[in-house]
Structures are given as structure tokens and as C-alpha cells.
Amino acid sequence: MAAPPAPPSAAPAAPFARARRRSVVLAGLLAITGSGSDRAVAQVPADSAANERLKVLVRDAKDADDARRLKAWEGLLALGDPGAAALRPVLEAKLTRDRAAVEERLKGKELARLHKLYEADLVARRQAALACIFDPKRYPEENHGAAGQGEVDGLVSAVREAWERPVQHARRFSPELERACAGLEEVLAYGVSVGFAPPADLADVSGWLDSLTPRFERDALGIGGAQHDWNGAVIRWHTEEMPTSADASERACMDATNAYRLMMGKPLLEIDERLVRAARKHSQEMVDLGYFAHASPVPERKSPGQRCALEGYSGGGAENIAIAADGRGAFDGWYSSSGHHRNMLGGHRQLGVGRAGEFPGRTFTQNFGGGDSLRGRTIEDPQIAYLQKRKKLDMADADAHLALAVWCRANGLADLANLHAETAVVLDPGHAKALEFLGRKRRN
């Protein structure tokens, strides 16, 4: 087997001294600590020599040379209030220039160049991480892959570093962008000492840069057009139409799995109610019968595929199980186990998560499959069709609840029929048809 590609370095290799500039800034601020009341400053004599000194410092404070400029800033701060007053407009002007410089680097041809470099780096990091995750020698099944977990963690962290903060990451590819960003950081650091309040959106440079993430169209990077279209359709399905009974903890687990797949360049998975039901019933059975395994002692429910088929889903197979406090905890446990980790990144199309038991030892099951999708077709399963109708229900409309009650009764969902009829009566105590549906007489 060919050796896997060497993991890309997570350390920046900028051809300029960002770290040096920051150390100068911090050194200057430490040398001139606190506010005017606790800072030792030189008193400025009211003579022409002092005025000339102030003029020289103001001139040097605008210099393009980092060392000369920062030395002048520190010199102005050392002069007390007159120096601070002179430095404030210098900082304001530099902030305006550096902000404009950042904006300029993040549009047009320069943005396209950075976008290309960023995408290549992100793809290389993904490839290095996935090569390790799917290599049973580097990340073995034995002991849940403990021998290789450290290497996996490092490689996935390198992907996350690039994925979560693309603009910050792109600084390493452009000396001009780095210089402008570092300049903004310097202005904010020194601005504290002169009472300079930056614009609200620039109070934190990192936060402002993160707000520019959409310019990199991150979700489309390193994947083909078909996968991008699939991901978009899945997101719309989850947001607008998906019928599911998943609770908040189950949904958190599925969302964490999909967020991880998206970061790693894998297709998103459709949340499928049939798999949610299969997973939840297996979790409940493990709790009720006191076992923890993929193989059920109940013959007709022995394998994950059988359990999924009983819920009307063909194509189910891969399964993860866990004992965890919540859905995120279940995901984290599977992430730290080689076989489960590979399952979450496998070539599936749908997933479902179901839990049972009480905190802190809740039992979670995660089922994967590559079967038929619920999207874009008429759903015949009454329980799933009910969830679809409930999603569109006006919860404050008594007539709408009664209509859904009638549908539920016609489709064999008696308990739900009574629930919605009772809700109609709560909303409208004199609702004659709802009372009749429940076999009650209207009170005069």
C-alpha cells in the first residue's frame, strides 16, 4: 500500500514576522500598564523642544516601518495626556486604512486567488485525515483504535482549524492581508490606552474576520457539483419538510454527525424517521432486556438490517450504540472509537438516532442506510404521514386540530385522534363537532 500523504502542517509559514510585531505590541503595553492614574509618564515641559519632540513622534507614528511606528506609539503614550491625544487620530486613521486593505484583499481577483489556495489546503488536510481514519493499521479496530486516536485527533484538528476560520486561515497565503489584519490588532491593543473606541463590528478583529466567512463559499469547497446539490436538497428537506419524532437530544446527535461529515467533505445524510424508529426501539429493548449489543436476543429483531426492515426501510445495516448523557456525548464517544468513527463517515445516504433510558446513562443507537429516500414522494406510512401533517398544523386553530383528528382516526391512529380532538376542545370549549367526535354533549 502506498504511503499516505504527509499531513499538512497546522503551523503558519508566513514570510513575515507577525509574532514579532505582536510581541512588540504586548511589550509596549506591559511597559505602559493601566490607565493614566497608575502609569509612570514623563511630564511634558511647555517649551519648543517638547513640541518638536511631539511632532517627530506623531510623524514617526504614521511610518510604514513596524519598529519605528510602534516605538513612536510607545513614545507618545509615555508623554501622558498630550501624547495620547496626538496618538488617538493616528490610530483612527490606521484602522480605517487597514480595514479597507482587508476588504480589498477579499474581493475580485485576489479573493479568487486566496479562495483557490485555501481550497487546496483544506482538501489536502481532509485527505490526510481521511487516509488515517480509514487505515486499519494506523487506526486499528483493537481497543477501539486507541493506538491511533492521537494521530487522528491531530489531523482532524488541522482540518477544523482551516474549516472553522477560513479568513483567519487565509492570512498565511497573503502577506498583504496578514499585515492589514495585524495592523488592526495593533490598533485595538494600543487604543485601550488612549480611550479609542473602535466601531462595534471591529471590537474584536477575529470576530469581524469570521463574519466574512461567506465570501469563501466554504460549503462548496473540495466537493463536486452533484454533492453540493445533494447537500443543499438535504438542508432544505431538514428545514422545511422533514417529518420526524426525534427529540432534542436525538437531533443533536444527528446534527453533530452531519456537521462533521460536512467539514470532512462527505455528503450530508438525510434524517429518516424509519431509521429513527428502528434506533429508538433497539435502544429501548436494550434497556428493557438489560443487554448492550448489536445482536438482539429477539429472533425477528436480531440484526440492524432486520430492525430497519420492520420499520419499512430496506437498505439498513451499519449501526453504532453508546451509553451517554446526551446526544453530543454519544457522538463524541463514537468519534473516539475507530469502527464507530468510520461508520459516521461511511458512504451512506440516510441516518436515524434513537435513545432510551434516563440521565446519566441513556442508551443511544445510530442507524445508517443507503435505501430509498422519503423526499419527493407520497408517504404511505401513517405514522410518518402524521408527522408531516403535524409539521404544517396551525397549533392555535381548533378546526385544524379536529381535521387532523378525523384523519388520524381514519388511519388507525386512535390515541392521536383523541389528542387532537381534545386540543380542539381546549382551544374552543364549545366546539360542537369536536365534542361530538369525542362522544360528548355540548353544555348550554
XYZ file of C-alpha atoms in Angstrom:
444
model
C 0.000 0.000 0.000
C 1.351 3.407 -0.923
C 2.267 5.587 1.974
C -0.444 8.105 2.839
C 0.278 11.753 2.068
C 2.115 13.584 4.764
C -0.253 15.665 6.879
C -0.080 19.354 6.078
C 1.458 21.464 8.768
C -1.010 23.239 11.022
C 1.571 25.928 11.782
C 1.555 29.091 9.661
C 4.537 29.636 7.435
C 4.158 33.349 6.848
C 7.195 35.058 5.300
C 6.824 37.957 7.684
C 7.047 38.391 11.430
C 3.502 38.586 12.761
C 4.596 37.051 16.048
C 7.378 39.626 16.379
C 5.001 42.549 15.843
C 2.575 41.185 18.396
C 5.360 40.743 20.939
C 6.383 44.346 20.369
C 2.800 45.461 20.941
C 2.488 43.453 24.117
C 5.878 44.574 25.343
C 4.881 48.178 24.773
C 1.615 47.757 26.607
C 3.282 46.000 29.508
C 5.812 48.784 29.746
C 2.968 51.314 29.909
C 0.438 49.491 32.031
C -3.019 50.526 33.083
C -4.692 53.922 32.908
C -3.150 57.306 33.497
C -3.538 57.058 37.273
C -1.167 54.091 37.671
C 1.208 54.677 34.760
C 4.554 56.383 35.197
C 4.736 59.012 32.454
C 7.191 61.721 31.543
C 5.950 65.236 32.166
C 5.990 67.311 29.008
C 7.711 70.692 29.541
C 5.856 73.534 27.906
C 8.715 74.538 25.602
C 9.541 74.393 21.931
C 11.817 71.359 22.326
C 8.955 69.334 23.774
C 6.643 70.463 20.979
C 9.224 69.465 18.419
C 9.605 66.097 20.108
C 5.836 65.612 19.926
C 5.812 66.477 16.214
C 8.568 63.969 15.490
C 6.742 61.218 17.362
C 3.492 61.960 15.528
C 5.335 61.810 12.217
C 7.011 58.513 13.095
C 3.715 57.150 14.429
C 2.465 57.096 10.823
C 5.590 55.399 9.442
C 5.226 52.224 7.395
C 8.135 50.598 9.234
C 6.768 48.480 12.063
C 9.599 49.043 14.519
C 9.728 52.820 14.018
C 5.946 53.183 14.161
C 5.477 51.154 17.324
C 8.385 52.874 19.020
C 6.714 56.209 18.270
C 3.369 54.962 19.619
C 5.044 53.945 22.857
C 6.851 57.277 22.980
C 3.559 59.155 22.626
C 1.966 57.107 25.383
C 4.913 57.912 27.627
C 4.146 61.627 27.236
C 0.854 61.240 29.067
C -2.314 63.039 28.040
C -0.775 65.212 25.275
C 0.762 62.147 23.661
C -2.433 60.113 23.995
C -4.431 62.912 22.411
C -1.984 63.017 19.496
C -1.988 59.237 19.076
C -5.771 58.813 19.008
C -6.364 60.256 15.487
C -3.346 58.332 14.207
C -4.935 55.090 15.394
C -8.326 56.035 13.951
C -6.787 56.720 10.549
C -4.761 53.499 10.596
C -7.825 51.455 11.499
C -9.692 52.938 8.519
C -6.785 52.188 6.163
C -6.201 48.655 7.412
C -9.881 47.788 7.333
C -10.074 48.978 3.736
C -6.945 46.950 2.928
C -8.527 43.777 4.321
C -11.710 44.414 2.345
C -9.647 44.964 -0.802
C -7.820 41.641 -0.387
C -11.139 39.819 -0.002
C -12.722 40.672 -3.322
C -12.131 40.267 -7.037
C -9.069 38.506 -8.352
C -7.256 38.496 -5.030
C -10.175 36.780 -3.317
C -10.266 34.220 -6.145
C -6.546 33.572 -5.634
C -6.933 33.174 -1.866
C -10.027 31.020 -2.391
C -8.049 28.641 -4.605
C -5.138 28.401 -2.170
C -7.477 27.903 0.773
C -9.435 25.173 -1.013
C -6.260 23.284 -1.956
C -5.021 23.421 1.632
C -8.393 22.337 3.054
C -8.618 19.420 0.620
C -5.072 18.298 1.462
C -5.880 18.353 5.173
C -9.080 16.383 4.616
C -7.281 13.786 2.527
C -4.589 13.333 5.150
C -7.152 12.905 7.929
C -9.388 10.507 5.986
C -6.407 8.415 4.884
C -5.540 7.862 8.527
C -9.125 7.300 9.719
C -9.775 4.603 7.104
C -6.378 2.899 7.515
C -6.894 -0.089 9.857
C -3.152 -0.233 10.525
C -2.830 3.358 11.661
C -6.277 3.388 13.309
C -6.906 -0.257 14.256
C -10.089 -1.917 15.459
C -8.312 -3.253 18.535
C -9.096 -1.352 21.727
C -11.341 0.980 19.691
C -8.317 2.392 17.867
C -6.686 3.883 20.955
C -3.238 3.413 19.410
C -4.098 5.739 16.534
C -6.537 8.142 18.170
C -3.893 10.755 18.895
C -2.835 10.919 15.247
C -6.486 11.103 14.151
C -7.179 13.910 16.612
C -4.233 15.920 15.315
C -5.207 15.524 11.675
C -8.874 16.315 12.290
C -7.836 19.374 14.323
C -5.838 20.554 11.321
C -8.974 20.269 9.179
C -11.070 22.064 11.796
C -8.531 24.893 12.066
C -8.933 25.625 8.359
C -12.678 24.902 8.197
C -13.936 26.958 11.111
C -11.995 30.167 10.390
C -11.281 30.428 6.662
C -10.395 34.131 6.610
C -8.026 33.780 9.537
C -6.520 30.754 7.810
C -6.109 32.642 4.539
C -3.843 35.171 6.259
C -0.954 32.770 5.780
C -1.363 32.946 1.995
C -1.158 36.742 1.678
C 1.491 38.963 3.304
C -0.678 41.994 2.497
C -3.748 40.528 4.184
C -1.685 39.450 7.173
C -0.143 42.898 7.511
C -3.542 44.609 7.419
C -5.058 42.183 9.941
C -2.076 42.519 12.272
C -2.368 46.291 11.921
C -5.978 46.170 13.088
C -4.946 44.056 16.072
C -2.238 46.574 16.968
C -4.652 49.496 16.757
C -7.114 47.829 19.111
C -4.367 46.871 21.558
C -2.996 50.427 21.771
C -6.429 52.013 21.503
C -7.294 50.854 25.008
C -4.622 53.183 26.416
C -5.908 56.297 24.628
C -9.637 55.757 25.040
C -10.185 54.955 21.378
C -13.466 53.070 20.858
C -13.477 51.133 17.556
C -16.663 50.519 15.522
C -18.892 47.903 17.157
C -18.240 45.299 14.466
C -14.485 45.727 14.892
C -14.317 45.467 18.667
C -12.792 42.032 18.070
C -10.735 41.539 14.908
C -11.114 37.761 14.917
C -14.891 38.043 15.182
C -15.009 40.537 12.325
C -12.874 38.291 10.128
C -15.125 35.338 10.954
C -18.126 37.371 9.809
C -16.520 37.466 6.350
C -16.524 33.645 6.077
C -19.375 33.561 3.498
C -17.034 35.145 0.947
C -15.147 31.847 0.787
C -18.265 29.783 -0.073
C -16.816 27.198 2.275
C -19.569 24.576 1.987
C -18.870 24.096 -1.733
C -15.115 23.632 -1.423
C -13.456 20.379 -2.363
C -16.657 18.622 -3.482
C -18.325 18.098 -6.836
C -21.403 19.886 -8.103
C -23.630 16.833 -7.629
C -22.649 16.525 -3.980
C -23.179 20.239 -3.445
C -26.682 19.960 -4.936
C -27.413 16.916 -2.760
C -26.287 18.747 0.360
C -28.477 21.710 -0.486
C -31.502 19.468 -1.030
C -30.915 17.694 2.299
C -30.643 21.006 4.151
C -33.911 22.215 2.609
C -35.584 18.900 3.478
C -34.454 19.116 7.093
C -35.537 22.740 7.382
C -38.852 22.739 5.558
C -40.421 19.317 5.191
C -38.752 16.515 7.140
C -41.216 14.559 9.299
C -39.526 13.294 12.451
C -40.300 12.393 16.022
C -36.662 12.881 17.066
C -36.307 14.755 20.349
C -33.709 17.449 21.010
C -31.021 15.023 22.188
C -31.516 12.645 19.262
C -31.482 15.544 16.827
C -28.314 16.973 18.415
C -26.532 13.698 17.759
C -27.633 13.601 14.122
C -26.764 17.260 13.597
C -23.280 16.717 15.080
C -22.743 13.773 12.727
C -23.777 15.797 9.694
C -21.708 18.812 10.727
C -18.659 16.552 10.992
C -19.342 14.981 7.601
C -19.708 18.422 6.021
C -16.374 19.540 7.471
C -14.680 16.389 6.196
C -16.128 16.774 2.686
C -18.597 13.893 2.943
C -22.227 14.089 1.697
C -24.835 15.062 4.257
C -27.195 12.317 5.424
C -30.970 12.585 5.335
C -32.631 12.171 8.706
C -35.074 9.323 8.111
C -37.934 8.701 10.542
C -37.904 4.968 9.781
C -34.318 4.759 10.994
C -35.126 6.963 13.994
C -37.842 4.480 14.992
C -35.586 1.461 14.449
C -32.823 3.061 16.518
C -35.144 4.131 19.324
C -36.783 0.713 19.577
C -33.388 -1.010 19.751
C -32.266 1.377 22.494
C -35.457 0.719 24.432
C -35.106 -3.032 24.011
C -31.529 -2.946 25.327
C -32.755 -1.034 28.384
C -35.745 -3.315 28.953
C -33.873 -6.596 28.482
C -30.659 -5.474 30.156
C -28.127 -6.035 27.394
C -25.834 -3.860 25.272
C -25.076 -5.278 21.826
C -25.885 -5.019 18.142
C -27.389 -8.522 18.100
C -30.833 -8.686 19.692
C -31.931 -11.823 21.590
C -35.331 -11.430 19.867
C -35.017 -13.543 16.682
C -37.007 -11.280 14.347
C -35.012 -8.267 15.536
C -31.599 -9.879 15.639
C -29.674 -7.672 13.193
C -29.723 -3.932 12.443
C -30.965 -4.701 8.926
C -33.894 -6.700 10.275
C -34.832 -3.959 12.714
C -34.768 -1.319 9.979
C -36.848 -3.523 7.663
C -39.522 -3.866 10.362
C -39.916 -0.073 10.162
C -40.367 -0.176 6.387
C -36.758 0.679 5.468
C -34.716 -1.580 3.199
C -31.027 -0.935 2.942
C -30.147 -0.510 6.610
C -27.046 -2.104 8.055
C -24.379 -0.047 9.813
C -25.071 0.750 13.439
C -23.436 2.495 16.401
C -24.540 2.126 20.027
C -23.436 4.054 23.105
C -24.187 4.869 26.724
C -24.011 8.638 27.099
C -25.561 11.563 28.955
C -26.803 13.231 25.776
C -26.666 13.171 22.010
C -23.463 15.153 21.739
C -21.823 12.844 24.244
C -22.807 9.851 22.120
C -21.244 11.479 19.045
C -18.040 12.247 20.957
C -17.814 8.644 22.125
C -18.202 7.299 18.597
C -15.670 9.811 17.301
C -13.122 8.348 19.730
C -13.626 4.759 18.545
C -12.202 3.628 15.200
C -15.045 1.421 13.937
C -17.764 3.808 15.033
C -15.791 6.746 13.621
C -15.568 5.067 10.223
C -19.290 4.323 10.336
C -20.088 8.017 10.763
C -18.008 8.898 7.692
C -19.166 5.964 5.559
C -20.909 6.037 2.195
C -24.467 6.172 3.495
C -27.447 8.278 2.452
C -29.738 8.255 5.495
C -29.405 8.065 9.271
C -31.521 7.920 12.373
C -30.741 8.167 16.081
C -32.943 6.987 18.931
C -32.408 6.920 22.682
C -33.945 5.310 25.751
C -33.332 5.336 29.494
C -32.739 8.143 31.943
C -29.855 10.511 32.654
C -26.961 9.974 33.081
C -26.891 6.523 31.494
C -29.022 6.982 28.402
C -28.676 4.342 25.702
C -28.225 5.635 22.147
C -28.450 3.794 18.838
C -27.432 5.276 15.491
C -28.538 3.524 12.293
C -27.247 4.206 8.778
C -28.588 3.128 5.418
C -28.435 3.577 1.685
C -32.064 2.888 0.861
C -34.869 4.844 -0.713
C -35.432 8.444 0.306
C -38.611 9.900 1.790
C -38.008 13.107 -0.128
C -40.225 13.953 -3.082
C -42.728 11.153 -2.781
C -46.065 10.396 -1.178
C -45.556 8.878 2.253
C -47.840 5.934 2.904
C -46.679 5.066 6.420
C -49.473 6.578 8.604
C -47.175 7.494 11.491
C -44.738 9.327 9.246
C -47.548 10.923 7.241
C -48.976 12.142 10.543
C -45.677 13.812 11.448
C -45.672 15.502 8.055
C -49.201 16.836 8.604
C -48.412 17.939 12.159
C -45.433 19.916 10.885
C -47.839 22.081 8.859
C -50.553 22.285 11.532
C -51.712 25.664 12.866
C -51.451 24.807 16.544
C -53.892 27.571 17.563
C -56.663 26.532 15.132
C -59.353 24.284 16.695
C -60.793 23.342 13.302
C -57.342 22.286 12.063
C -56.886 20.030 15.097
C -60.277 18.425 14.508
C -59.475 17.821 10.835
C -56.243 16.115 11.845
C -58.162 14.081 14.465
C -60.523 12.839 11.766
C -57.569 11.859 9.555
C -55.837 10.075 12.443
C -58.941 8.018 13.229
C -59.326 7.049 9.572
C -55.702 5.880 9.519
C -55.754 3.825 12.683
C -54.073 6.351 14.995
C -56.766 6.387 17.682
C -54.688 7.884 20.504
C -53.520 10.748 18.327
C -57.078 11.280 17.073
C -58.308 11.762 20.634
C -55.349 14.008 21.470
C -56.126 16.448 18.656
C -59.873 16.399 19.317
C -59.190 17.190 22.980
C -56.905 20.016 21.898
C -59.682 21.417 19.712
C -61.993 21.476 22.749
C -59.342 23.178 24.877
C -58.972 25.860 22.201
C -62.756 26.155 21.743
C -64.750 24.642 24.655
C -67.987 24.940 22.681
C -66.700 23.278 19.510
C -69.726 21.095 18.666
C -68.041 18.834 16.122
C -65.045 18.174 18.363
C -67.341 17.327 21.268
C -69.361 15.020 19.031
C -66.131 13.373 17.844
C -65.293 12.637 21.480
C -68.802 11.414 22.241
C -69.669 14.312 24.480
C -72.645 16.610 24.580
C -72.306 20.353 24.317
C -73.212 22.153 27.514
C -75.665 25.053 27.277
